[in-house]
Short mmCIF file of C-alpha atoms in Angstrom, two decimals:
data_model
loop_
_atom_site.label_atom_id
_atom_site.label_comp_id
_atom_site.label_asym_id
_atom_site.label_seq_id
_atom_site.Cartn_x
_atom_site.Cartn_y
_atom_site.Cartn_z
CA GLY A 1267 4.76 6.46 0.46
CA ARG A 1268 6.93 6.09 3.53
CA LEU A 1269 6.84 3.65 6.42
CA THR A 1270 8.50 3.49 9.82
CA ASN A 1271 8.24 2.00 13.27
CA GLN A 1272 10.51 4.51 14.98
CA PRO A 1273 8.86 6.44 17.79
CA CYS A 1274 8.80 10.22 17.44
CA LEU A 1275 9.67 10.05 13.76
CA GLY A 1276 6.95 11.85 11.84
CA LEU A 1277 5.89 10.94 8.33
CA THR A 1278 4.35 13.57 6.08
CA CYS A 1279 2.84 13.60 2.62
CA ASN A 1280 1.80 16.69 0.66
CA CYS A 1281 -1.31 16.92 -1.51
CA ALA A 1282 -3.55 19.46 -3.19
CA ASP A 1283 -6.43 17.28 -4.47
CA CYS A 1284 -5.03 13.77 -4.12
CA SER A 1285 -5.85 12.00 -0.87
CA PRO A 1286 -3.29 11.74 1.91
CA LEU A 1287 -3.56 8.37 3.61
CA ARG A 1288 -2.15 7.64 7.05
CA LEU A 1289 -1.97 4.14 8.47
CA TYR A 1290 -1.12 3.27 12.07
CA ASP A 1291 -0.69 -0.09 13.79
CA PRO A 1292 -0.99 0.57 17.55
CA VAL A 1293 0.15 -2.98 18.38
CA HIS A 1294 3.52 -2.81 16.56
CA ARG A 1295 3.66 1.00 16.54
CA ALA A 1296 4.26 1.01 12.80
CA MET A 1297 2.91 3.66 10.48
CA ALA A 1298 2.76 4.75 6.87
CA ALA A 1299 2.04 8.02 5.07
CA VAL A 1300 0.90 7.66 1.47
CA HIS A 1301 -0.02 10.15 -1.27
CA SER A 1302 -2.86 8.53 -3.22
CA GLY A 1303 -3.95 10.22 -6.44
CA TRP A 1304 -5.90 8.40 -9.12
CA ARG A 1305 -2.82 6.71 -10.60
CA GLY A 1306 -1.48 5.53 -7.24
CA THR A 1307 -4.96 4.41 -6.24
CA SER A 1308 -5.38 2.46 -9.49
CA LEU A 1309 -1.98 0.82 -8.88
CA GLY A 1310 -2.99 -0.22 -5.36
CA ILE A 1311 -0.74 2.03 -3.26
CA ALA A 1312 -3.01 1.69 -0.19
CA PRO A 1313 -3.06 -2.14 -0.06
CA GLN A 1314 0.68 -2.14 -0.90
CA ALA A 1315 1.32 -0.02 2.19
CA VAL A 1316 -0.71 -2.46 4.32
CA ALA A 1317 1.25 -5.40 2.85
CA LYS A 1318 4.57 -3.65 3.55
CA MET A 1319 3.55 -2.98 7.16
CA THR A 1320 2.68 -6.65 7.51
CA ALA A 1321 5.94 -7.84 5.93
CA LEU A 1322 8.29 -5.39 7.66
CA TYR A 1323 6.74 -4.98 11.10
CA GLY A 1324 4.43 -7.97 11.58
CA SER A 1325 1.30 -5.82 11.46
CA ASP A 1326 -2.05 -7.55 11.36
CA PRO A 1327 -4.31 -5.63 8.93
CA GLY A 1328 -7.16 -6.05 11.44
CA ASP A 1329 -5.21 -3.89 13.92
CA ILE A 1330 -4.33 -1.09 11.50
CA LEU A 1331 -6.15 2.23 11.79
CA ALA A 1332 -6.48 4.38 8.66
CA ALA A 1333 -7.24 8.03 8.04
CA ILE A 1334 -8.05 9.21 4.52
CA GLY A 1335 -7.51 12.96 4.58
CA PRO A 1336 -8.78 15.86 2.54
CA GLY A 1337 -8.96 15.25 -1.18
CA ILE A 1338 -11.12 16.04 -4.15
CA GLY A 1339 -14.59 14.56 -3.82
CA PRO A 1340 -16.81 12.89 -6.40
CA CYS A 1341 -18.74 16.16 -6.60
CA CYS A 1342 -15.75 17.82 -8.32
CA PHE A 1343 -13.59 15.00 -9.68
CA GLU A 1344 -14.99 14.68 -13.19
CA THR A 1345 -12.88 12.74 -15.67
CA HIS A 1346 -13.04 11.28 -19.12
CA ASP A 1347 -13.36 7.50 -19.39
CA ASP A 1348 -9.56 6.97 -19.14
CA VAL A 1349 -9.64 7.13 -15.33
CA PRO A 1350 -12.54 4.70 -14.74
CA SER A 1351 -11.15 2.41 -17.46
CA ALA A 1352 -7.72 2.30 -15.79
CA MET A 1353 -9.37 1.68 -12.42
CA VAL A 1354 -11.52 -1.19 -13.71
CA GLN A 1355 -8.60 -2.70 -15.65
CA ARG A 1356 -6.37 -2.76 -12.55
CA LEU A 1357 -8.88 -3.14 -9.71
CA GLY A 1358 -11.83 -4.95 -11.25
CA GLU A 1359 -15.47 -4.12 -11.73
CA ASP A 1360 -16.17 -3.84 -7.99
CA ILE A 1361 -15.06 -0.21 -8.15
CA LEU A 1362 -17.70 0.76 -10.73
CA SER A 1363 -20.00 1.94 -7.95
CA HIS A 1364 -17.38 4.65 -7.29
CA CYS A 1365 -17.25 5.76 -10.98
CA VAL A 1366 -20.62 7.21 -11.93
CA PRO A 1367 -21.33 8.17 -15.57
CA LEU A 1368 -22.54 11.75 -16.01
CA ALA A 1369 -24.92 13.07 -18.66
CA HIS A 1370 -22.22 14.93 -20.62
CA GLY A 1371 -20.04 11.86 -21.21
CA LYS A 1372 -17.70 12.28 -18.24
CA PHE A 1373 -17.52 10.34 -15.00
CA SER A 1374 -17.69 11.32 -11.35
CA VAL A 1375 -14.96 9.39 -9.51
CA ASP A 1376 -14.96 8.84 -5.74
CA LEU A 1377 -11.24 8.33 -5.02
CA LYS A 1378 -11.70 8.28 -1.25
CA GLY A 1379 -14.43 5.65 -1.64
CA ILE A 1380 -12.12 3.49 -3.75
CA ILE A 1381 -9.27 3.85 -1.23
CA HIS A 1382 -11.67 2.90 1.60
CA TRP A 1383 -12.79 -0.16 -0.39
CA GLN A 1384 -9.15 -1.14 -1.07
CA LEU A 1385 -8.28 -0.93 2.61
CA THR A 1386 -11.19 -3.15 3.67
CA GLN A 1387 -10.23 -5.61 0.91
CA ALA A 1388 -6.69 -5.60 2.38
CA GLY A 1389 -8.13 -6.70 5.75
CA LEU A 1390 -8.75 -3.46 7.65
CA ALA A 1391 -11.98 -3.38 9.62
CA ASP A 1392 -14.50 -0.98 8.11
CA GLY A 1393 -14.70 0.84 11.45
CA HIS A 1394 -10.92 1.32 11.41
CA VAL A 1395 -11.03 3.49 8.27
CA ASP A 1396 -11.90 7.14 8.87
CA THR A 1397 -12.53 9.31 5.81
CA LEU A 1398 -12.73 13.08 5.81
CA SER A 1399 -15.67 13.76 3.54
CA LEU A 1400 -14.84 17.40 2.76
CA CYS A 1401 -13.83 18.10 -0.84
CA THR A 1402 -10.71 20.19 -1.43
CA ALA A 1403 -12.22 21.83 -4.53
CA CYS A 1404 -15.46 22.73 -2.72
CA HIS A 1405 -13.62 24.27 0.24
CA PRO A 1406 -10.82 26.52 -1.07
CA GLU A 1407 -11.10 28.50 2.17
CA LEU A 1408 -9.81 25.42 4.00
CA TYR A 1409 -7.73 23.44 1.49
CA TRP A 1410 -5.56 23.85 -1.56
CA SER A 1411 -7.03 22.47 -4.76
CA HIS A 1412 -5.17 22.12 -8.03
CA ARG A 1413 -8.44 21.73 -9.90
CA LYS A 1414 -9.86 24.89 -8.35
CA MET A 1415 -6.74 27.08 -8.16
CA GLY A 1416 -4.39 25.70 -10.82
CA ASP A 1417 -0.72 26.49 -10.29
CA GLN A 1418 -1.56 29.44 -8.02
CA ARG A 1419 -1.89 27.25 -4.96
CA GLY A 1420 0.09 25.55 -2.26
CA ASN A 1421 -0.09 22.05 -0.82
CA HIS A 1422 -1.48 20.78 2.43
CA ALA A 1423 0.52 18.36 4.53
CA ALA A 1424 -0.73 15.30 6.37
CA THR A 1425 1.53 14.16 9.19
CA LEU A 1426 1.48 11.15 11.48
CA GLN A 1427 3.81 10.94 14.48
CA PRO A 1428 3.25 8.56 17.37
CA LEU A 1429 4.66 9.51 20.75
CA PRO A 1430 7.17 7.27 22.53
CA SER A 1431 5.72 4.56 24.72
CA PRO A 1432 7.03 3.29 28.06
CA HIS A 1433 7.97 0.08 26.22
CA ARG A 1434 9.98 1.99 23.61
CA PRO A 1435 11.59 5.02 25.21
CA LEU A 1436 13.45 7.52 23.07
CA GLY A 1437 16.87 6.20 22.12
CA ALA A 1438 15.78 2.55 22.08
CA VAL A 1439 17.35 0.51 19.30
CA ILE A 1440 14.76 -0.38 16.69
CA PRO A 1441 15.91 -2.84 14.02
CA THR A 1442 13.85 -1.51 11.11
CA ALA A 1443 13.66 2.21 10.51
CA LYS A 1444 12.31 3.86 7.39
CA HIS A 1445 11.19 2.29 4.12
CA THR A 1446 9.57 3.64 0.99
CA ILE A 1447 6.88 2.37 -1.32
CA PRO A 1448 7.64 3.24 -4.94
CA THR A 1449 4.83 5.16 -6.59
CA PRO A 1450 4.37 6.40 -10.14
CA HIS A 1451 5.43 10.02 -10.49
CA SER A 1452 3.19 12.34 -12.39
CA SER A 1453 2.84 16.07 -12.64
CA THR A 1454 -0.72 15.66 -13.92
CA PRO A 1455 -3.35 16.64 -11.35
CA PRO A 1456 -5.99 14.09 -10.34
#
């Protein structure tokens, strides 16, 4: 993920089934763009971004607004028990309501639901978290989906770019610019 508090600097993350997460603090004009697949979600990338915004820019989690963008939904994200097991091991049993066992031995995993839960646990108000409910795999006419299209697909981009304010005109010196949040790299789809 990437973070900044520079006006007019846009942050973008690319996804095909993983959920793009954008965070914005209107008080400190700080923002983050995070790619959250199942591994990043299980490692807490969303609450890490909130913590970084707090540490670097003085953000209060209660002021942060979040948008969880298009990603694979629980209707199409079926996994073996390795994904729910990793989630429970790292996040605790509270996420079990987002990992539903299916009749054929697999699990339906609601990644966007887990990310929403993580953000509220990190201090964001429930009403400050907006989640796009559409599933990338169910809507190939709108979104790219690795699960649906395999390697014959593109990526969609999620961008966040605040406009300059009268208090911070373009060219103003801003002490902290851009930071990154290390995330596990994987070529494996969600």
